[in-house]
Structures are given as structure tokens and as C-alpha cells.
């Protein structure tokens, strides 16, 4: 009975047209052109690498897309158990009429060719969106993205601020900022002006969120720039000013720097600032979110480059020794900013449930990356639905790089959601099916509209 | 089949008359008088606040109880998913004949009036106890509670020691201690005498436990007062002595204190003692538990006042970076004290299972606060039942402030327990139904009797 | 339906002949001779002690085996809920024809005698292996084990290195090393030579793994011996050299040591080295694993002697504040060493899943000790099967001290595995039964062969 019930709920949830609140889609090339666009997704390259395929074979310069797929297919036999490969099979079935149980060295070429043929259709992007019941897709835009040449009501801009917070000392980032805003940043005041311009630009183009990913030990604090000792202000200015000015200040305050390039000098100062400048800039961005009425998506817990020899985008991991307690002061300081929170580590979910239960401005947001497997999704979903106000739960986002992924990823989520609704609401708590379906639709779609002010 | 089995087990567990081993009941006003007593419980005020109801509307001075309920009801539509609201509906059904699916702006007034009518009965308290199959209720008493004017075999005293351990430097707490014991505390010796008097008083009044809630980073250590440097002893004395003596010592050892009030001076000294005095007093209380043969309930992991703008009792959260390893020395030092342990963070449960598995004096105790939702209760219950001696598992306590809550909270637990017994003992392990029911009854009632020496 | 499906899958998994990749079997006395060998396993002594049986009664010098069992039986009534006692009942049923539900003071003697009779058979060891479908058993050998007098293709050697890494400063350990290798260790170079000899010996005797258990806060780092200050090298030499030389160096560099025994001096130096020498030796052993092509089993997270008054082997616990992040540099530094990883704390499993998903040389390895209960095994197994390449999952090892334990422990695992395969692969993901069974067999047996290079 439970299985039939799950199926009925799932079918109802499947009928819903979605807005995907977080992706990495390039709006100028949203859909795939070959199977290599799909299988080149880091989930497949990193798993194939983890199963023994050398990085050099995966990332060989100038590698033909078909050859790349052929190489990855040799390892699929060791990955068939993973939920990620189940997405691949589901995409191939839904979009390319594939009907074998597995992709093997025997059947992949026909699949590749068939996929290429389908993807060559002029309206492939429309076909994918329509078949996936997707009408809106949030992007993740670099701060200097002109946001032009695409329909921003379909592909909704989101200001990604990692570079500003963690890399502004790098000369290239500073140059991009100057170019995007026309402002030569040299201190907190000019930095605030420049960031203000970015926000104005994004909001004018229909941006509906600001976002950032954060390392496990990041601990936001109010900017102390007005009260602290002069030397801290100087350090901050050295972080954000031009390379020339930085060198001048460094040599004035510290030592000769003749033996360092601009980049090395920037790294040197960053390593001594101990994250101080990042905290100041982060806080400034939270202030901008308040001023511009934008939700601030926090994606908490990633360590970058942990596996330095890993494939592209397959090098990051986490350290579970993190706590939302680190963000309590932030949540208190910005009662009017909504913080949709994603946690990388599944064991951080109970804290997220508790913080969203108490803080009006904390919203649970999807199931991020390493937490994005059914084992964790089911538990996390159930606990959120039992203890967080239903208006503050954003069920899912795909995090996809190519449009074809929305279908299998959202289906995985809808299956988990249907299971939780069937077993823990209808059976355990005696809810009617309709009530459970309504709750499911709210977390899948309704809350995306209300939290991000889209419709 | 599994669902019918669960129902049969649940029905058997429902037939049991209970003793609730931890509540915040006021024995002089144990039951509610209006629905505002129920909906004013912090679970509802904090969730309504989290869903957007301003604190000012909830905590308006002089607010009429009916008006308060009316305001809270406006947010129930966003909280209907939560398990806490399911308790509310269950109470209204069981006690007030409510039979709608939800409480809405349309039906709440009739419910309010009907509830007030029922609660006005002279024997309402008896009705609730009898309908809830409750014959004993542990209290949480302030250390200076006279424990008079109520039946201490029904409402069983428990000495709450948070104020002694964490607030003794506050002049008002010291005054309460002096008034309750007739002893002017000035050093470790007089403090021990005073606390000894409190224990004598509580035990003479039938107290069956001592209890405390502890912050995540608390780390008990043996009192070093006899061996350490004189300056530590002086610090300790400044923490516990009278405001006048404290000021005198402070000015003798440190600086002029003319510009500080007694309260400010107390805070100043506390902030410099770095928790040292709290550790000494905590250890002293553990010694008293040993001397008086009282179990010491430890409720581990709460940070107070994290959300400073939250509603009353809706400001506390936790930091998951805590470990029972911090308590190993305590458990070793007091082999004859039983420590019923509650953890606030669900992810601390595996450690609790392991520590109760090894230490004879560690007992698992219920599902506290943020862990008190079915998702977490089921997993925690199952793991405890699989690895902790069955004599050392206290299934549940309600933590209630008003009697009406025992019924829905214990039912939630009994449903979870019935599910675990049915699925993981009868189906997975081939147990007979009777054996599973016996185990369930032991953790629900039998162990409360044996651990706390009540019956 | 789900239950019948689980049974079918379980039966298929039961038909498989196994190699157990981690045990503590003594190959010269692999099977039990009385029930005291079984019930003397620390799981039963520590649980009986936890339930109130005094250690003095369990560990009384010269205690008769039968009397010991009789004493332990008095506490079984309080442990019948535990999964560990379910193993005991299952062993007694399978091996000794026991068919009561529980072992009690009334029936234990007959059981004891019947067991002794069966165990007295000349081929008891063969009977147990055959009935348990076990054809290979990894050992855990002290580094100075001669590895002689047994069939190393059945009982496969594994070099346990805890003593080398954490106790080399103890004179007795150093003596054992000198005796086993003929090398008087005095510095890094001679230590490397000695350890190299141990590896040569073990590999020549068919060893298939190196193993170590590690405390929660251990953080491996590359040996800095070549670059660091002379005083660090001197400290290292004091850790590894002879007691006489150590005393000489200590008195030359520091103080008179007349008042300390050799052991005390060793402890003194170890306590000041802050784990430095352990890190150096650990790294050296990882290098040896690379040179000798041996997998390095890391068992992460145990604190030794936490409950100092506990029974033998029932004193260790853990601190959940640990992270695999501490091992990232190790995994990067040794890409050609396979690290089968066990974590003691269930909440560390999500990190393990993620690290095995990314690092080619990280393999998930069984369910260790406090994590070895069905609640945790099911979740951990499911998450691994959803996200780690199937070639990198070693399903289970028994960790047993006596052969009889393999049967109930592997059955517990097979039940959990069958449940996950039935519910989460066949039902949730639509897999065929055969495909699920094949996956189960791979993690139960196939990967043991491929990871450890046995067959």
C-alpha cells in the first residue's frame, strides 16, 4: 500500500511546473550539444577518476568529445550503483530513447550519436525545458556579468560574491571590479560604492538573490573598521587597493617587496590578514542585501582544493567541524535579510532545522552537493517538514550546469519527498493525500516564489 | 502488515500508566485555564514568530489571553506541518472535542470558549491526569523552592541547579541562597554547607533527582581549590561572597571599583574567572548527589540567548561542536552517581549510546527539545535499544509546562517506539509481540521507577 | 512484499563463501574451547559491567570459565535487547542446538556443557569455518609476530602498527623491535631500516595489509626531520633510542634524571614531544606501504582508556570532534597507497562517503565497533552504495577474536545489506533482483579480493 501511495503522490508532484532556485546554467548555452556536455559534468569525471581513470585521460587537451565519452564509459561499470549514474540513465531514457539498463562499451556509441542528433534540433533548449516542466532557472553570475543577451525572466540572475569576499586581493579580480563599475577601489568607502554599483546593476536586470559559498571555519563578524586600530584599516586597504598602491603601502609599513610579484605580494598580505578582509567584505555585502531587499543564499561548509590532483571541480571537500553558531551574530544583525541556507555536510542538518525553527530570517534551502543523495535527502526533508514552518522550506534546487539535469535531479527529490509525505505524514500522522500533496507543492514551488519574490 | 503491527503495539503501550520524569509543571497551577496557557507555550510563540508574527504582538504587555490566541492563530496556516502543531490539534481533540483538521481564523473562537468551559471544571487537573494516564510528574524546582502546599508523591521535586552553578555571582541569587539556608556564603566551606542544606531540604521533601542544563563547551573538572594558588581561591571567594566583601577584595587585589554597580562588578569578575567558579560548584553538586544518593540529570548542549530578539524561551540554540568526552572524568570520578543524560543535538546521540554502553552510571534520558521530533526520536530510540542495556534507557519525558501536553507528547513517543519495536525487533529480529511490548513498557515506565527510585 | 524480497536477497547473500578482511583471531587457537571464550568477549563483559556486574566478579584472578559464564548470565536479562546478545543467541542456536529464546540462570548450564562437548571435537575449527562459509581470515599481528606455525593462506597476516607509532618510546616495545629485526634503533635512519625489515618479513609471509587504530585528534603530517631544527631531531632520537642513550641525551640537553625510571623518563619525553614522534613514524609506515604495495587500513577515532575502571577492552570510547580533513594531506601524498578507512563514530560516515567519492585511494571499510549496530549499518551502507564507486566499498569485517563470531556478525550485516538492496535499489530505484544481488556480492566478497589482492 505504501508503495502505491508513494506513486500517487509522486505523480501529483510530477505535474507541477517548476522554478529552479539555484543552478550554474550559462544562459547563452543552456542545453547540451553532445553527450560529452552531460558526461563531462564533474560528478561523472570525478567518480570515474575515483574509480581509477587517470586525470590525464579525462582532461587531455584538445580531446574530442566523443572520445572523452568513450573513455568515461569504460568506468561506468564501477559506478552503476551511484545515484549520479542513475541520473545519467534517466536522462538518456527520457531525452534520447535509451532503453538498456546500463551504458556499456557496446552500446554507448549509438547512444552518443542519437543524442547528438536530438540535441541538434533548433529548439532543443525549448524541448528540454518543456519536457522537464521548467519555466524559470536561477543563474549564478559572476559579479561582472553584463547580464545581457538573454531573457532574465526565464534565466533569473543571481549575484555570486565568492570572488569579492575571498579573492579581491588578487589583481585580476580587482581589475574586473574596476572594469565593471568604473571605480578604482582603494578603501572601504570606495569598495562600498563599487559593490553598491554591482547590486544596482543586478537588481536592474532582475536579479532575485545574492549568493556565496563559505569555508567551514568562516565566522562572520561586524566590520570593525570604524573603531579598530589604524593598522587594521591599513591592512584592509592593502587588501583592496591597486597593486601599485599595495606595494607602496607594504614597503612603507613593512619590508622591501622587490622579490615578489604583484600576485605573490597579494597572497602574502592575504595570508597575514587571517581572513579579516573577507569578514569585512562579507558584512558589507550583507548590508547591501538589506538595502536592496535581496535574499542572501549562504552555502556553508566547503574547503576548496583539498584533493589538489583531482579533476576540474572534483577537488573540494569539507570538514564537519563547523556550526551554524558561527552565523548567529549575522542572523541577529540582519533581521530583514532572508538567508536561504544550504549545508554541505549532512550532519549539519539538525542544526539547520533548529536555526530555521527559531530565526525568522533563516530558510532551509535544498540539498547541496555531498548531501544530495537519497539517504540524506529523505532524513533531512523529513526533519525539516516536522519542525520548520512550512513557508520557510525551499525543497530543492538542481545546481545543474546543463538543462538536461533538472529532470532526473528533481525527480530524485520528488521521489524522496513523496516517500516522506506518504510514510511520515499520511501513514504516521493520518493526513489526507490532498493535504500532503499541497505541502509538497508548497516546498517545491510556492516557497521559491515567496522567498525570492518571483512568480 | 507492518502498520497493523505498529497499531497493536501502540495500543498496548497506550494502556500503561506513566510517571513523567522531567517537566516544568507548577504544582500550584498544573493545568491550563485557557487556550492561551497552551498556545502561549514557547513552541507556538517561537514558531509563530519564526513564521513572521512580530514579537511585539505576541508579548504585548497586558494582552488579553483570547486576543493572544487569536493573533497566534493567524500564523497556524504556516505551521500546520510541524509536529508541535500536531500536538495542539491532538490536545484539542482529546480534551475539547475539536474535530476539524486545522485551527483557523474561522473556528478558533468556538474552540477557545469550549476549552475555557472545560477547564473551568473544579476537577480539571484530575481529569487531565486521569485521561492522560499520568500518576507521577517530576518537577524542576528552583533551589529555594519551599516545596510546600502540594502532594510531593504526585508532583515529585527535582533540584534544579543552573542558578547555583552559573549565576551565584549575581547578588540576587546569593540572596536567595542566604534566605533559603540561613547561611551567608563566603568561601568554599560555607558554600558547601549551604548546598548541603538545600539537598537535605529537597531530600526530606521527597526529591528524586538533581538536574542542570549545560552549555556546549562546559568541561567539568575536579575542584582544585585545595591545591591551587592562593589567587584562584581568592577569585573563587570573590565569586561566591557578599557584594560588600567582593568589592573589598576586588579593590584590595585589583583596582578601584567605584564606577561599577554590584551587578556590574559581579559580571566583571565572572567574565575573568573563565568558568572556573562554575566548575568548582558543579563538582561540589556532583559530590552532594553522591552523598544524598540522587541521580544527577545532565541536559547537555544549550547556548542561552543566541537569538536575543526572540520571544520568551525562544532564544536558545546550540553548537554541535560538543562531545561527551568532556564528561569522561566526571563519570569516572562518581561511579555511584547515576547520570541520566539528555543531549540537545541529535548528532550527539551516537556518542550517548556509546557512553551508556560502557559507563555503568550513564543512562540515556529521553529526547530533549530540538531532538524531540519523530525523525530524530526514531533513530535515537532504535540505536539505544540496540546497544544500551535495557535497564539504562529512560524512554521519554514531556518537558511540559502545563499538564495537557503529556498526552500528545507521550503519544508521539509511543508511536515512534511502537514503530521501532514492530519494524526493528519483531520484523527484523523475529521477536514475539509480547517480548517487544515488555521492552517498550520497561523503557516507558519500569526504568523511571528503578533509576529514580520511585514507584 | 518488501519482507519477502529482503528474505530472497538475504538467502542469496548467505550462499556466498567469504574472506573476512579484519579480525583479531589467534591462528594457533582460532576457535573457542568453552562458552567462556565466547562470553568473555569484551562486548559481553563490558555490557554486563555496564548493567551493574562488578568488574571484580568478572575479572577475578583464576576464575573458572564455567563460573565466569554463570556470573555473566545473571545480567543477560538486562541485555537481551542488545544486538550483541542476539549474536550470542544465534551462535548458540547454530552451533550448539540451543532453541530457547533467552539464556537464563535456568538453562545456561546445559548449554555450557553441550557447547563444551561440541567444541571438544578435533575438527571444531573446521566445522566452524565450514558452517560459517568462511575460507579466509585476516589477522591482526603484532609487529614481532614470527608468523609461523599456521597456514597463511587461510589466516592472512596483517601488520598492526599501533605499538610502533604510539609506544616506541616504551623500553619494552623498543626491545621487541630490536629482537625482531636485529637492529638497535637510534635515529630515523635505523628506525627506517628496522621497519623495512618488518615489512619484508610480513610480505614474505603473505601479509596483505598494514593496519593501525588512531585517536580522534591525530593529524598526519609529512616528516620534517630533514628540514627542522636540530632540537626536534634530538627529541625524535630520544623517543626512539635505547633507554641508556635516552638518559644520556636527556641529561645533556635538559636536567638530571636520577629520580626517574626508564619508563618514567620515556613517558616524560613522550608527553613533551606532543605527538611529534608518532607523526614521523606514521608517515614512515605510509611510505613503507607504498614501497611494499600494501593497503594501509586506518581505523580512525578511538580514545584509549577513557573509562579507566572498565573491564579489559571495555575502556575505550571516542570524541566525535574529529574530521577526515585531518587526513587530506596523507591521501594526497600517497596516491598509490590504498587506504581502507573505518570510522568509529557513526556521524563521521558522511565525510567518509564524500572522501571515498573523491579520492581514488580512499576505500570505505566495514562498520567498526560502536558503529557496528543495525541502526547505523543500514544508513551507512545505503549512503555508501549511493555515492561511492562500487569497487571501493568493503562491506564488512567481523573484528572477531574467536571464529564463532563471524556467522552472527556477517548475518547481521547481510540482513542490513539485503534490506538496503531490497528497499533502496529494487523498490526505490527499480533494479532487478539479480542486479542487486550482484552488487551485494561484490561488496561482501569481490572487493575484498581486489582491494587486498587475495582470492
Short mmCIF file of C-alpha atoms in Angstrom, two decimals, chain B residues 98-386:
data_model
loop_
_atom_site.label_atom_id
_atom_site.label_comp_id
_atom_site.label_asym_id
_atom_site.label_seq_id
_atom_site.Cartn_x
_atom_site.Cartn_y
_atom_site.Cartn_z
CA UNK B 98 -12.43 19.58 18.47
CA UNK B 99 -12.88 17.68 15.24
CA UNK B 100 -11.68 19.86 12.40
CA UNK B 101 -8.39 19.17 10.63
CA UNK B 102 -6.92 22.58 11.41
CA UNK B 103 -7.44 25.52 13.74
CA UNK B 104 -8.25 28.55 11.61
CA UNK B 105 -9.43 32.10 11.93
CA UNK B 106 -12.93 30.72 11.40
CA UNK B 107 -13.13 28.09 14.08
CA UNK B 108 -10.76 29.15 16.83
CA UNK B 109 -13.16 31.26 18.90
CA UNK B 110 -15.63 28.45 19.43
CA UNK B 111 -12.70 26.22 20.37
CA UNK B 112 -11.36 28.82 22.77
CA UNK B 113 -14.68 29.15 24.52
CA UNK B 114 -15.29 25.45 24.67
CA UNK B 115 -11.83 24.92 26.15
CA UNK B 116 -12.36 27.61 28.76
CA UNK B 117 -15.59 25.97 29.74
CA UNK B 118 -14.00 22.54 30.17
CA UNK B 119 -11.02 23.96 32.04
CA UNK B 120 -13.29 25.72 34.46
CA UNK B 121 -14.35 22.39 35.95
CA UNK B 122 -13.20 22.08 39.56
CA UNK B 123 -11.56 18.75 38.82
CA UNK B 124 -9.92 19.72 35.53
CA UNK B 125 -6.46 18.84 36.79
CA UNK B 126 -7.71 15.39 37.85
CA UNK B 127 -9.47 14.92 34.53
CA UNK B 128 -6.29 15.68 32.61
CA UNK B 129 -4.14 13.39 34.73
CA UNK B 130 -6.63 10.59 34.51
CA UNK B 131 -7.28 10.92 30.77
CA UNK B 132 -3.53 11.13 30.17
CA UNK B 133 -2.87 8.06 32.34
CA UNK B 134 -0.37 10.00 34.39
CA UNK B 135 0.20 9.30 38.06
CA UNK B 136 3.52 10.96 38.78
CA UNK B 137 5.11 14.15 37.50
CA UNK B 138 8.67 15.22 38.18
CA UNK B 139 9.07 18.95 38.71
CA UNK B 140 12.01 21.28 38.10
CA UNK B 141 12.31 23.31 41.27
CA UNK B 142 14.34 26.39 41.97
CA UNK B 143 16.83 25.70 44.71
CA UNK B 144 14.92 27.97 47.10
CA UNK B 145 11.51 26.43 46.46
CA UNK B 146 9.87 25.68 49.84
CA UNK B 147 8.23 22.60 48.26
CA UNK B 148 5.11 23.12 50.27
CA UNK B 149 1.41 23.11 49.57
CA UNK B 150 1.31 20.18 47.14
CA UNK B 151 1.39 16.42 47.15
CA UNK B 152 5.05 15.54 46.63
CA UNK B 153 4.23 11.93 45.78
CA UNK B 154 2.26 13.08 42.76
CA UNK B 155 4.42 16.11 41.94
CA UNK B 156 7.91 14.87 42.66
CA UNK B 157 10.53 17.51 43.48
CA UNK B 158 13.77 17.80 41.49
CA UNK B 159 16.50 20.24 42.45
CA UNK B 160 17.43 22.43 39.51
CA UNK B 161 20.94 23.77 39.96
CA UNK B 162 21.59 26.02 36.96
CA UNK B 163 21.39 29.18 39.06
CA UNK B 164 23.85 27.86 41.64
CA UNK B 165 26.41 26.79 39.07
CA UNK B 166 26.18 29.64 36.58
CA UNK B 167 24.72 32.62 38.44
CA UNK B 168 25.91 32.54 42.01
CA UNK B 169 27.92 35.68 41.43
CA UNK B 170 24.67 37.56 40.84
CA UNK B 171 23.68 39.32 44.05
CA UNK B 172 20.03 38.25 43.76
CA UNK B 173 20.93 34.57 43.52
CA UNK B 174 23.21 34.81 46.51
CA UNK B 175 20.48 36.49 48.48
CA UNK B 176 18.04 33.72 47.59
CA UNK B 177 20.56 31.18 48.78
CA UNK B 178 21.12 33.00 52.06
CA UNK B 179 17.39 33.28 52.62
CA UNK B 180 16.76 29.62 51.84
CA UNK B 181 19.56 28.26 54.02
CA UNK B 182 20.28 30.91 56.62
CA UNK B 183 23.94 30.72 55.64
CA UNK B 184 25.97 33.68 54.44
CA UNK B 185 28.24 32.12 51.87
CA UNK B 186 31.75 33.45 51.73
CA UNK B 187 34.01 30.63 50.65
CA UNK B 188 34.02 27.01 49.55
CA UNK B 189 33.32 25.73 53.03
CA UNK B 190 30.25 27.84 53.67
CA UNK B 191 29.04 27.24 50.13
CA UNK B 192 29.25 23.52 50.68
CA UNK B 193 27.30 23.89 53.91
CA UNK B 194 24.61 25.91 52.18
CA UNK B 195 24.27 23.49 49.28
CA UNK B 196 24.21 20.62 51.75
CA UNK B 197 21.24 22.27 53.44
CA UNK B 198 19.43 22.57 50.12
CA UNK B 199 19.99 18.88 49.44
CA UNK B 200 18.79 17.95 52.91
CA UNK B 201 15.67 20.02 52.39
CA UNK B 202 14.93 18.57 48.96
CA UNK B 203 15.53 15.01 50.04
CA UNK B 204 13.34 15.47 53.09
CA UNK B 205 10.58 16.63 50.75
CA UNK B 206 10.89 13.56 48.56
CA UNK B 207 13.11 14.91 45.78
CA UNK B 208 14.21 12.14 43.45
CA UNK B 209 16.71 13.93 41.22
CA UNK B 210 19.06 16.84 40.83
CA UNK B 211 19.22 18.46 37.38
CA UNK B 212 21.13 21.01 35.35
CA UNK B 213 21.33 22.24 31.78
CA UNK B 214 24.82 22.88 30.45
CA UNK B 215 26.33 24.88 27.59
CA UNK B 216 28.10 23.02 24.74
CA UNK B 217 31.61 23.87 25.83
CA UNK B 218 31.25 23.10 29.52
CA UNK B 219 34.01 20.76 30.67
CA UNK B 220 33.69 19.52 34.26
CA UNK B 221 36.89 19.12 36.22
CA UNK B 222 37.69 18.20 39.80
CA UNK B 223 37.79 21.18 42.09
CA UNK B 224 41.38 22.31 42.52
CA UNK B 225 40.61 24.58 45.44
CA UNK B 226 42.81 22.77 47.92
CA UNK B 227 45.87 22.60 45.80
CA UNK B 228 45.92 25.68 43.64
CA UNK B 229 47.49 29.01 44.07
CA UNK B 230 46.02 31.40 46.55
CA UNK B 231 44.89 33.78 43.81
CA UNK B 232 42.49 31.17 42.44
CA UNK B 233 40.96 30.68 45.83
CA UNK B 234 40.56 34.41 46.16
CA UNK B 235 38.87 34.55 42.77
CA UNK B 236 36.51 31.82 43.85
CA UNK B 237 35.69 33.63 47.04
CA UNK B 238 35.02 36.82 45.16
CA UNK B 239 32.53 34.87 43.04
CA UNK B 240 30.55 33.50 45.95
CA UNK B 241 30.84 36.06 48.73
CA UNK B 242 28.61 39.02 49.53
CA UNK B 243 28.67 42.11 47.30
CA UNK B 244 30.29 44.17 50.03
CA UNK B 245 33.05 41.66 50.68
CA UNK B 246 33.52 41.19 46.96
CA UNK B 247 34.03 44.88 46.43
CA UNK B 248 36.50 45.00 49.26
CA UNK B 249 38.51 42.04 47.94
CA UNK B 250 38.42 43.37 44.40
CA UNK B 251 39.74 46.74 45.41
CA UNK B 252 42.40 45.11 47.56
CA UNK B 253 43.60 42.73 44.84
CA UNK B 254 42.92 44.78 41.72
CA UNK B 255 41.52 48.24 41.13
CA UNK B 256 39.12 50.82 42.41
CA UNK B 257 35.55 49.78 41.60
CA UNK B 258 33.65 52.94 42.41
CA UNK B 259 32.30 53.21 38.90
CA UNK B 260 30.65 49.76 38.93
CA UNK B 261 27.39 48.66 40.50
CA UNK B 262 27.32 45.40 42.46
CA UNK B 263 25.87 43.67 39.42
CA UNK B 264 28.50 45.07 37.09
CA UNK B 265 31.27 44.08 39.44
CA UNK B 266 29.85 40.56 39.66
CA UNK B 267 29.79 40.32 35.85
CA UNK B 268 33.30 41.69 35.64
CA UNK B 269 34.66 39.05 37.99
CA UNK B 270 32.67 36.27 36.35
CA UNK B 271 33.96 37.20 32.93
CA UNK B 272 37.53 36.97 34.20
CA UNK B 273 37.06 33.72 36.07
CA UNK B 274 36.61 31.92 32.77
CA UNK B 275 34.07 29.50 34.13
CA UNK B 276 36.39 28.43 36.92
CA UNK B 277 33.87 29.00 39.72
CA UNK B 278 31.15 27.19 37.75
CA UNK B 279 33.35 24.13 37.50
CA UNK B 280 34.04 24.15 41.22
CA UNK B 281 30.37 24.50 42.15
CA UNK B 282 29.29 21.88 39.61
CA UNK B 283 31.74 19.38 41.05
CA UNK B 284 30.52 20.18 44.55
CA UNK B 285 26.95 19.43 43.49
CA UNK B 286 28.03 16.11 41.98
CA UNK B 287 29.59 15.29 45.37
CA UNK B 288 26.30 16.17 47.03
CA UNK B 289 24.42 13.87 44.65
CA UNK B 290 26.78 11.09 45.72
CA UNK B 291 26.25 11.84 49.39
CA UNK B 292 22.47 12.07 49.06
CA UNK B 293 22.08 9.21 46.60
CA UNK B 294 20.35 11.35 43.99
CA UNK B 295 20.62 10.85 40.23
CA UNK B 296 22.08 13.90 38.50
CA UNK B 297 20.21 14.71 35.27
CA UNK B 298 22.59 16.38 32.81
CA UNK B 299 20.96 18.20 29.92
CA UNK B 300 23.89 18.87 27.66
CA UNK B 301 24.39 21.42 24.96
CA UNK B 302 22.33 24.59 25.21
CA UNK B 303 23.55 28.08 24.37
CA UNK B 304 21.31 30.64 26.03
CA UNK B 305 20.14 33.86 24.37
CA UNK B 306 21.54 33.15 20.91
CA UNK B 307 18.59 34.89 19.24
CA UNK B 308 18.38 37.86 21.53
CA UNK B 309 15.31 39.30 19.79
CA UNK B 310 13.38 36.05 20.04
CA UNK B 311 10.28 35.55 22.14
CA UNK B 312 10.42 34.42 25.77
CA UNK B 313 12.12 30.98 25.94
CA UNK B 314 12.57 31.07 22.18
CA UNK B 315 16.10 32.47 22.17
CA UNK B 316 18.24 29.43 22.89
CA UNK B 317 20.07 27.24 20.40
CA UNK B 318 23.13 25.07 20.33
CA UNK B 319 26.53 24.47 18.86
CA UNK B 320 27.12 20.95 17.72
CA UNK B 321 30.84 21.13 18.46
CA UNK B 322 30.46 19.37 21.79
CA UNK B 323 31.42 15.89 22.96
CA UNK B 324 30.61 13.61 25.87
CA UNK B 325 34.36 13.17 26.07
CA UNK B 326 34.20 16.38 28.11
CA UNK B 327 32.32 14.42 30.80
CA UNK B 328 34.51 11.32 30.95
CA UNK B 329 36.40 12.49 34.01
CA UNK B 330 33.13 13.24 35.79
CA UNK B 331 31.71 9.79 35.05
CA UNK B 332 34.92 8.22 36.31
CA UNK B 333 35.02 10.30 39.46
CA UNK B 334 31.47 9.50 40.59
CA UNK B 335 30.84 5.81 39.99
CA UNK B 336 27.98 5.82 42.48
CA UNK B 337 26.09 8.72 40.95
CA UNK B 338 23.68 7.84 38.15
CA UNK B 339 23.77 10.40 35.33
CA UNK B 340 20.63 10.36 33.18
CA UNK B 341 21.87 12.23 30.11
CA UNK B 342 19.92 14.26 27.57
CA UNK B 343 21.61 15.75 24.52
CA UNK B 344 20.19 18.71 22.66
CA UNK B 345 21.83 17.91 19.34
CA UNK B 346 20.57 14.81 17.54
CA UNK B 347 24.04 14.12 16.15
CA UNK B 348 25.34 13.71 19.71
CA UNK B 349 23.15 10.64 20.16
CA UNK B 350 25.66 8.06 18.85
CA UNK B 351 28.15 9.23 21.48
CA UNK B 352 25.45 8.97 24.13
CA UNK B 353 24.69 5.41 23.05
CA UNK B 354 28.38 4.51 23.29
CA UNK B 355 28.94 6.17 26.66
CA UNK B 356 25.84 4.49 28.15
CA UNK B 357 27.01 1.20 26.69
CA UNK B 358 30.33 1.47 28.58
CA UNK B 359 29.81 3.54 31.72
CA UNK B 360 27.59 1.81 34.32
CA UNK B 361 26.48 5.19 35.67
CA UNK B 362 25.41 6.74 32.34
CA UNK B 363 21.73 6.38 31.45
CA UNK B 364 20.08 7.67 28.26
CA UNK B 365 17.28 10.06 29.08
CA UNK B 366 14.53 10.98 26.63
CA UNK B 367 14.64 13.25 23.60
CA UNK B 368 15.29 16.82 24.52
CA UNK B 369 13.80 19.90 22.87
CA UNK B 370 15.34 20.26 19.40
CA UNK B 371 15.82 16.49 19.27
CA UNK B 372 12.21 15.91 20.19
CA UNK B 373 10.77 15.29 16.70
CA UNK B 374 9.88 11.89 15.24
CA UNK B 375 12.71 11.84 12.67
CA UNK B 376 15.28 12.00 15.41
CA UNK B 377 13.35 10.09 18.08
CA UNK B 378 13.01 7.03 15.87
CA UNK B 379 16.70 6.78 15.04
CA UNK B 380 17.82 7.62 18.56
CA UNK B 381 15.39 5.15 20.11
CA UNK B 382 16.38 2.36 17.77
CA UNK B 383 20.10 2.84 18.33
CA UNK B 384 19.67 2.95 22.12
CA UNK B 385 17.54 -0.19 22.11
CA UNK B 386 20.17 -1.99 20.05
#
